[in-house]
């Protein structure tokens, strides 16, 4: 069968791209263990204040886990608790967050942390803060008239 050389090149490019994509996906899923966030962690949104760990928002040192600290946030219209928090430089932190009312966002500006906080569900993200400074947390899900005022901050201190 005769094939034009451009057609051949495109076929090779197409199949090559597909193989690269599947390899990246496979390594990410099976070697690095990346998975879509599960919806298994649930909470009664009306009892957030009485449910651990959300009864004590803020930073807590933990032992015997893959991370050094747990950073608990509760979002509600139109604020986060805590309103600001200090995190030691270089610490591996698991951020655990939920909302008491409507859907809120949880974006840490200047990082790749960007979660949606849904009532009844717990959102988690493990990260290491390896740059000192102030990180602004903003809500990026429209949640009402005070949406634009909703913020918190993480201060990474040496
Ligand atoms: Cu909370 Cu927008």
Short mmCIF file of N, CA and C and ligand atoms in Angstrom, two decimals, residues 103-105 139-143 147 150, ligand 1:
data_model
loop_
_atom_site.label_atom_id
_atom_site.label_comp_id
_atom_site.label_asym_id
_atom_site.label_seq_id
_atom_site.Cartn_x
_atom_site.Cartn_y
_atom_site.Cartn_z
N UNK A 103 -21.23 25.62 48.79
CA UNK A 103 -19.97 25.28 48.16
C UNK A 103 -19.04 26.49 48.21
N UNK A 104 -17.82 26.26 48.69
CA UNK A 104 -16.80 27.30 48.68
C UNK A 104 -15.57 26.75 47.96
N UNK A 105 -14.70 27.67 47.59
CA UNK A 105 -13.43 27.26 47.00
C UNK A 105 -12.34 27.34 48.05
N UNK A 139 -11.45 32.16 48.01
CA UNK A 139 -12.59 31.34 47.60
C UNK A 139 -12.81 31.60 46.12
N UNK A 140 -12.83 30.54 45.33
CA UNK A 140 -13.03 30.74 43.90
C UNK A 140 -14.31 30.08 43.39
N UNK A 141 -15.23 29.83 44.33
CA UNK A 141 -16.55 29.36 43.92
C UNK A 141 -17.52 30.45 44.38
N UNK A 142 -18.31 30.95 43.47
CA UNK A 142 -19.22 32.03 43.86
C UNK A 142 -20.19 31.51 44.92
N UNK A 143 -20.18 32.16 46.12
CA UNK A 143 -20.95 31.62 47.23
C UNK A 143 -21.94 32.61 47.83
N UNK A 147 -18.73 36.80 48.80
CA UNK A 147 -17.75 35.90 48.15
C UNK A 147 -16.37 36.55 48.00
N UNK A 150 -13.99 36.72 51.03
CA UNK A 150 -13.62 35.48 51.72
C UNK A 150 -12.14 35.17 51.50
CU1 LIG B 1 -16.93 31.26 49.55
CU2 LIG B 1 -16.99 32.27 47.39
#
